XYZ file of C-alpha atoms in Angstrom:
355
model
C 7.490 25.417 -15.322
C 10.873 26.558 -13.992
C 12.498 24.825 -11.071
C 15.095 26.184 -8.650
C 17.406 24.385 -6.085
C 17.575 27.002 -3.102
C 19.942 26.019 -0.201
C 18.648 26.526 3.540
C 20.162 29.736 3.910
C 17.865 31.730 1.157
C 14.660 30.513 2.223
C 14.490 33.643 4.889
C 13.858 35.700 1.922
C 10.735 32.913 0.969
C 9.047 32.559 4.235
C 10.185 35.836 5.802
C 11.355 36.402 9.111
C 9.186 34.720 11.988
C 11.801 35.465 15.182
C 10.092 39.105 15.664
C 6.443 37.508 15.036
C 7.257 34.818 17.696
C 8.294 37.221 20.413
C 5.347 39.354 19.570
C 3.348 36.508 20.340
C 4.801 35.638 23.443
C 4.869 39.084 24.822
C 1.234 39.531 24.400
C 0.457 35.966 26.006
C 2.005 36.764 29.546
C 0.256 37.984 31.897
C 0.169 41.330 33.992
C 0.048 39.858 36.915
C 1.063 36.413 38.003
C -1.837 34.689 40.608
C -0.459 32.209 42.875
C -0.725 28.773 41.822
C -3.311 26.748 43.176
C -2.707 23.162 44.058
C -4.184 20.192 41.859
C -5.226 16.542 42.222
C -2.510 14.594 39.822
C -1.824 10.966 39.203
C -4.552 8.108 39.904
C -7.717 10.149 38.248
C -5.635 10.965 35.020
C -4.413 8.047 34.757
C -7.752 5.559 35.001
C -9.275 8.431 32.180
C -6.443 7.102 29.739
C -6.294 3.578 30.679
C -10.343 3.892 30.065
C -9.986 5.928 26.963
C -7.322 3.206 25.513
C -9.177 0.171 26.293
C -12.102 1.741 24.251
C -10.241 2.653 21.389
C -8.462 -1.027 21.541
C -11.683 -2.546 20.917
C -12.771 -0.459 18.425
C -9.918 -0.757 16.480
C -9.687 -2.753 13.250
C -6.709 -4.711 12.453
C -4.613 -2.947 9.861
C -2.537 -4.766 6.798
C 1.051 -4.339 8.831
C -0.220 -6.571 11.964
C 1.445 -9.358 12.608
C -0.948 -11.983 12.961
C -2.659 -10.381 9.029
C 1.246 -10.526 7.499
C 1.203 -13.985 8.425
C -1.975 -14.967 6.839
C -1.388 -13.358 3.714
C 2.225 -14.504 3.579
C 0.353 -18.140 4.398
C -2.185 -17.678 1.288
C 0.823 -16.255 -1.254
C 2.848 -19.491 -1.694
C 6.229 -19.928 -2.185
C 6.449 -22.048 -5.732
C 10.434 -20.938 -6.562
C 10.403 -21.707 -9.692
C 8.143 -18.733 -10.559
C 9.621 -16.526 -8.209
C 13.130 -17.410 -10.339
C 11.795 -17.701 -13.528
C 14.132 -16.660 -15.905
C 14.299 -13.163 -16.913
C 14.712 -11.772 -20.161
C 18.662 -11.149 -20.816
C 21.035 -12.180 -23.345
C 21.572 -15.928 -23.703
C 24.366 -17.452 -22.319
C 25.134 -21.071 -22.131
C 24.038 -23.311 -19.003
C 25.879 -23.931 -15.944
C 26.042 -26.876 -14.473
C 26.884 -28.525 -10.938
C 27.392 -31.115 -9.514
C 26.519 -31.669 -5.667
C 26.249 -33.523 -3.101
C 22.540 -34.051 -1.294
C 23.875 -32.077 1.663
C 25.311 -29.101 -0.582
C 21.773 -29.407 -2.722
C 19.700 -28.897 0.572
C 22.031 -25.674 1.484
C 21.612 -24.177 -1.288
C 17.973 -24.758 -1.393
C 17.475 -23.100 1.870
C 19.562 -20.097 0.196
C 17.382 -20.018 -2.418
C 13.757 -19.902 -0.333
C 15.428 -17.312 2.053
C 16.216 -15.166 -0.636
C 12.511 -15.617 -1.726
C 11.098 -15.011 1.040
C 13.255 -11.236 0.916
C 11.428 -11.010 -3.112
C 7.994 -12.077 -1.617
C 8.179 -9.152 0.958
C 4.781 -7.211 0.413
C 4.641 -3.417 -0.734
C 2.999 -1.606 1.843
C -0.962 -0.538 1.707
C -1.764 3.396 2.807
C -3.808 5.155 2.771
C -4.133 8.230 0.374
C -2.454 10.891 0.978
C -4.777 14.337 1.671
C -4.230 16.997 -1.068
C -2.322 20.225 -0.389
C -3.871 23.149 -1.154
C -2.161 25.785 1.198
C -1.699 29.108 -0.535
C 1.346 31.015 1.051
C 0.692 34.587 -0.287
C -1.080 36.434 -2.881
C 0.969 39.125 -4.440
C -0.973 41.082 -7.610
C 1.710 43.218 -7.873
C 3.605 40.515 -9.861
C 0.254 39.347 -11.843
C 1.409 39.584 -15.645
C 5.355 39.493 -14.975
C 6.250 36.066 -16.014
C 3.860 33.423 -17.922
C 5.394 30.384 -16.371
C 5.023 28.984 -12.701
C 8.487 28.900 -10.781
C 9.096 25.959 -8.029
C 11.567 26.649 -5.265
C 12.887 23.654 -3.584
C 14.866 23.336 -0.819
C 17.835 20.754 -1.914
C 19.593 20.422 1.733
C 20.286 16.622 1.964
C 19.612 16.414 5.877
C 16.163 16.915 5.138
C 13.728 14.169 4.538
C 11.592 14.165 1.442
C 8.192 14.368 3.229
C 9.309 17.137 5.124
C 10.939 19.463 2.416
C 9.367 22.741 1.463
C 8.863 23.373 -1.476
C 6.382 25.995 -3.317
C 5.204 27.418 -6.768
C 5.001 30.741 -7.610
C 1.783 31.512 -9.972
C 2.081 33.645 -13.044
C -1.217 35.399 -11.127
C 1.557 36.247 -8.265
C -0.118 33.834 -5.658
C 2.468 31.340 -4.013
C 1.615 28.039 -2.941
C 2.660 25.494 -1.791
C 3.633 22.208 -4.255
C 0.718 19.879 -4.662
C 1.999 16.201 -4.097
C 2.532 15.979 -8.355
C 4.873 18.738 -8.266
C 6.659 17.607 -5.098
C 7.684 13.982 -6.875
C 8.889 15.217 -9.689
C 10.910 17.834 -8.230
C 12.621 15.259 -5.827
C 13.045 12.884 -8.618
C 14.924 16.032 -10.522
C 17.061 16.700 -7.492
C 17.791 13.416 -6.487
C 16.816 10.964 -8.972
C 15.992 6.943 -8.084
C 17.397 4.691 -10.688
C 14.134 2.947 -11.688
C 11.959 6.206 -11.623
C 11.180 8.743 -14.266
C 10.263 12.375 -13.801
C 7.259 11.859 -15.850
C 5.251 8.619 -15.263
C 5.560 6.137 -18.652
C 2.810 6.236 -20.770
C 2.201 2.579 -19.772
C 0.128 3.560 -17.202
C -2.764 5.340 -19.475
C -6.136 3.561 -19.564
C -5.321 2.137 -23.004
C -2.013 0.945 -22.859
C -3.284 -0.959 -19.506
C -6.115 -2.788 -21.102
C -3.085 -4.062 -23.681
C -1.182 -5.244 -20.531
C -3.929 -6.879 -18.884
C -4.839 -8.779 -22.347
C -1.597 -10.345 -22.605
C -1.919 -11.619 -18.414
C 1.240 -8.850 -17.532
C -0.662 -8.180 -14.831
C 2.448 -8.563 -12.003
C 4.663 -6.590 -14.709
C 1.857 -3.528 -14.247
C 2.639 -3.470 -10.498
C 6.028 -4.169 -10.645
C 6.480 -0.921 -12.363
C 3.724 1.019 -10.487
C 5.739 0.275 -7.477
C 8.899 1.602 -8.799
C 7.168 4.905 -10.390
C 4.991 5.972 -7.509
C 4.915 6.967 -3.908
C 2.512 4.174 -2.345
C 0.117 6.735 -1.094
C -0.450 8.792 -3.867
C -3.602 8.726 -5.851
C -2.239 7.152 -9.117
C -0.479 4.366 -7.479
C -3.570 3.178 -5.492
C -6.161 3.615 -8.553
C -3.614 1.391 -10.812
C -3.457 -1.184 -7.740
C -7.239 -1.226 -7.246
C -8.230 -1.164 -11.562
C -5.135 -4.383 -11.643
C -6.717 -5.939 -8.748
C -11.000 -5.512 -10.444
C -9.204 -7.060 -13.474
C -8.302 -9.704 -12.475
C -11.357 -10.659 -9.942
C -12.894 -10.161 -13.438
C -11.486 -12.893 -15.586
C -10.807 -14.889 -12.704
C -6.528 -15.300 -12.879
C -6.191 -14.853 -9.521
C -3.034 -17.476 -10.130
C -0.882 -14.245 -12.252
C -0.042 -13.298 -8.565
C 0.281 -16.028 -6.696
C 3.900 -16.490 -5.341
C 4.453 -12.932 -5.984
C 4.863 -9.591 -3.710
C 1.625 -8.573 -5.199
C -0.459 -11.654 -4.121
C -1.244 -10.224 -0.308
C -2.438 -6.701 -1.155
C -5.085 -8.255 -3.601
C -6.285 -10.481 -1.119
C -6.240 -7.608 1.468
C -8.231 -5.370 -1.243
C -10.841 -8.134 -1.716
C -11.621 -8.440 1.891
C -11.635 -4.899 2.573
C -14.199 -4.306 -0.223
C -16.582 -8.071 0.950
C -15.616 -10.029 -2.759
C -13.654 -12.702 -1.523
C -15.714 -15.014 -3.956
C -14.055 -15.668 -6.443
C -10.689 -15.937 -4.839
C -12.363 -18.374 -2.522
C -13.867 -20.439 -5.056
C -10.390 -20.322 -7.179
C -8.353 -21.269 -3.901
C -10.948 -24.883 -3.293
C -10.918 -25.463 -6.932
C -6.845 -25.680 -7.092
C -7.278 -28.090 -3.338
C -5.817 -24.948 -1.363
C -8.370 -25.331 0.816
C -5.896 -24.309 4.010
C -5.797 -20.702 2.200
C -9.355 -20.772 1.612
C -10.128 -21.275 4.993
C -7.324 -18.681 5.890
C -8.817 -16.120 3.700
C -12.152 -16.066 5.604
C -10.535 -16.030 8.699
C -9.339 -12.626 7.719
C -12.869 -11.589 6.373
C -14.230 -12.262 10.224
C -11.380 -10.234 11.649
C -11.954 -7.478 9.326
C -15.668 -7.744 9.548
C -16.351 -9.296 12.815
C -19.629 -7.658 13.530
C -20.986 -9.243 10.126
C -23.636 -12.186 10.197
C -20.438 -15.017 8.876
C -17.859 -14.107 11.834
C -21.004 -14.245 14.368
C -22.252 -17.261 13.669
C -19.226 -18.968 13.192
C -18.043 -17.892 16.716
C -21.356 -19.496 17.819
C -21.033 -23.023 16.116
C -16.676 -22.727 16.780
C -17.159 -23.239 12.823
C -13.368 -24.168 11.674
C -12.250 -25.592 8.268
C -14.835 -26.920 5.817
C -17.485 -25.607 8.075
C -15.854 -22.203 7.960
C -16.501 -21.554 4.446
C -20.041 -23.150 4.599
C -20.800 -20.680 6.850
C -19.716 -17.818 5.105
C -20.919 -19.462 1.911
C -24.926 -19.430 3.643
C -24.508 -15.934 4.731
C -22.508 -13.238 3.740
C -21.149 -14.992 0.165
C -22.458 -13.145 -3.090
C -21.822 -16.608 -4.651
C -23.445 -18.589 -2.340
C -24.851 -21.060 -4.373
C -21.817 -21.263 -6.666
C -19.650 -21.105 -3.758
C -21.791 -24.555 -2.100
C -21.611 -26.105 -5.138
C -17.766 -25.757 -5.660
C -17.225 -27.107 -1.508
C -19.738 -29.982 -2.585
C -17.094 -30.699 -5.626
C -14.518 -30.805 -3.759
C -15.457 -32.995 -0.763
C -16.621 -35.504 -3.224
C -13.466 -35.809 -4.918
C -11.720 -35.915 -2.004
C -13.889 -39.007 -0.445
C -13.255 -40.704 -4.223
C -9.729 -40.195 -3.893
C -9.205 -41.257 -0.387
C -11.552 -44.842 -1.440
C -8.830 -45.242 -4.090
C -5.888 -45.200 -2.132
């Protein structure tokens, strides 16, 4: 496949020229003759339609994984344990430094240092995918057979943003298309290249080398570099999310990433697809039973016409009695899930007789 950079100014030779098509167009939508306008109600009926229309939509609507009031429950639920957030990273060893400091210059730099986590912790964003293109510009047989390679023009003016650059393939059949999403990212990484992103994806990313990763609990590494390689609504990037994600719901490390950027769009994916389970039971077992009780706070607003939000809104079910109500109704671990609460609040009372 052959690629070529063409500036603005060529790409009347591409598309053609649209001016005369335009004016055609206009000149055949006026009218002969004009008829005097005729007065119309504005104003008060137009706008009770919208406010109507609006407040219908409103309650219909779902909340979505940039709201507000979801950010701060997953933020809540992903933890903030610095020590894994700077664990040290592989680099060439150099001695120790050491310091010495006051309590007051030890609590500064402390608040540094959970700032600056909170910037690592910052979530990658969850879209949807992105609809395939599959608009075919022209098909010219008179240049079947010419070439055996497909040619990509690509407009390279830097005033234009990515999503919105054309750029097409010419067929060795003669037809030109427009680039499918594929072709688009690598010819933007060719013409201007991000530092962390290859023009073909690593071979990390095939079906074997990821059962390797996932065997040796690399799990956060996997997404790390998933979200450096792809766009986040592309296909590849949300099928490597969702297979990471299955994995680990699978063996049950939920922990792997905890305290990382990664943490929140796992939990997002589990309620989205009803198998909060597991994380739930994980989250009681390790006493984190304020994220537990978090997480199916977001199930109900996600699913509030389901049989756990409604009958918790009915009993004002909160803590403890939050999950035991999701546990009797909508939990496909119900009995395990009882079981593990039952655990816990024993422990709890033997503890507390202790002290």
């Amino acid at each position: 496949m052959a690629a070529f950079g063409v500036p603005a100014s060529l790409w009347k030779l591409l598309r053609g020229s649209r001016g005369s098509q335009r004016h055609w167009i206009r000149a055949q939508a006026r009218p002969q003759n004009r008829a005097p306008p005729q007065p119309v109600e504005v104003g008060l009926p137009c706008r009770q339609f919208s406010a109507e229309a609006e407040s219908g939509s409103s309650e219909m609507k779902k909340p979505t994984f940039m709201d507000e009031e979801v950010q701060s429950i997953l933020i809540k639920m992903t933890g903030l344990d610095l020590e894994k957030i700077f664990k040290p990273a592989r680099q060439e060893l150099k001695p120790p430094t050491y310091k010495l400091m006051t309590q007051a210059q030890l609590e500064e730099v402390t608040r540094k240092a959970t700032e600056a986590a909170r910037v690592r912790l910052k979530m990658p964003p969850v879209l949807e995918e992105r609809t395939p293109i599959n608009d075919v510009l022209a098909e010219d047989k008179i240049l079947e057979g010419t070439e055996t390679n497909k040619y990509v023009f690509t407009d390279i003016s830097y005033s234009i943003p990515h999503r919105e650059r054309f750029i097409v393939v010419r067929e060795p059949s003669g037809t030109l298309r427009k680039a499918s999403w594929e072709e688009r990212d690598r010819m933007i990484q060719v013409y201007f290249p991000k530092q962390v992103r290859r023009v073909l994806p690593p071979i990390i990313f095939k079906k074997e080398n990821l059962k390797t990763m996932y065997s040796q609990d690399r799990h956060a590494d996997v997404l790390n570099l998933c979200v450096a390689q792809f766009e986040p609504d592309s296909k590849d990037y949300i099928q490597i999310h969702h297979q990471t994600y299955k994995d680990i719901d699978r063996q049950g490390k939920y922990d792997l990433l905890r305290s990382t950027r990664h943490f929140g769009g796992m939990a997002w994916y589990f309620v989205n697809k009803k198998t909060i389970d597991g994380l739930l039971i994980d989250q009681i077992q390790r006493d984190l039973v304020d994220d537990a009780t978090s997480l199916v706070q977001l199930y109900h607003m996600l699913h509030p016409d389901g049989q756990s939000a409604r009958e918790a809104k009915e009993q004002a079910a909160e803590g403890l009695n939050l999950i035991k109500v999701f546990a009797k109704t909508e939990a496909q671990k119900g009995a395990y899930l009882e079981l593990t609460l039952q655990t816990y609040q024993e422990t709890f009372l033997s503890q507390s007789a202790a002290s």
